[in-house]
Phi, psi and omega in degrees: 000147190275138179294146154303132186298326176219171181275126177239169188292139175246108187310338178274313178283350187048053167182178181267117194236170178276149178229174189241162182245146187241334185194147188222121173243119182250153172194165184179190179304150160266177190295336205255014184270171191265344207221122177247147198201132179237163179220140175215126181264104187242130156276117196239160183232138172301109170306357194259297185244005183086358210270145191252141185213177203228128180237118176250136184239115190231140166220147181207187196283345196242358158267074177243163196209160160277140175228135182032028177107343185245130180312124163230153159286147206223150177258163185251134173246144181219117191257155162224133323330140184290152166284140170296145196278354155296310180284340165305300192288335164307308201275318184261320184267022179260106191245122174292099181312120175248154161255135182257109190300320180273344194282151177293156190290312197301326192281316177301321177323286193315310183296322178298311202278340171282317179285344180279302176306319159324298185282358172255007173083010177260076197301330189286328197281321187288319184295316176295316188286326168328295178303297175332306192277351171291307169317303182304323178290313178298320167320301165310319175273003183078034176262111192250317186193156196216166151305151182241167201210152166285162172305341185260026186050050167249166191264157185237133192301167167256194197307325172266024162085015184256109185287092177218178194278145181245145166292345188286162180315299186313326175284326161316290190301308177309332182281340168298316178287328168292354183253336165116347175316317173230180158296160163289325182289327175289347191268316183305304192305298177324335176279331180282318175308311190306314182286341182288310177310321182297318178302316188289327175285321190272320193245339192064043167238129182228153170293176184288185178309306187300330189290313193280345164288305191294329171295321176306323190286327175288323178304312171289347177278303176319302177308320169306294192293346173279324193256312189281305186300330178283351179254013198291137175322323184293335176266006156253007163286152178243000000 
């Protein structure tokens, strides 16, 4: 049997599990239609406990998400029996708020507002706040400009063909890397987060909940690496 492309909720296991497809019925728009969509209706079996369920897999021109910082079309999966609302809240919206002892209060305050926005499902505010937090970290560290890099690590020239530091947020993010505060892959990821934040602010576009949660995890790691790691207790032991 073919695997379902996404883990869905199993009412017997009480959590998201892999499922095998027993049978599928498909339908969708024709090539001549103005609006394209497709749907697959699956009878599935849990790969763990063999519980039978029904899954609707649906996609259209508006079902997309950010994947590795790029917009890609994705399918939505709805399972029956459905996941209880209480379990959904615990699974998706549970973010344990952290306190960073060595970070400035303004950084902790911005971070707390982001977590609260996420928990209250204010996703536009949350996503735009993540960009603001990145800018706040740069400002707090006195970083005003930096070189721009491509993904291979080569410095990029400006529109006049000159390699010089840029005052854009992109340049300031790479200066965090130049100063040894974050790793180069972290800088590349923060560039993606910057773009996602810009879309939220200017286009009122936000990724799905899972992607926002991943971004929060990344930002937490960046705050820890910049402010907490250099003060780790192991560095003070002989």
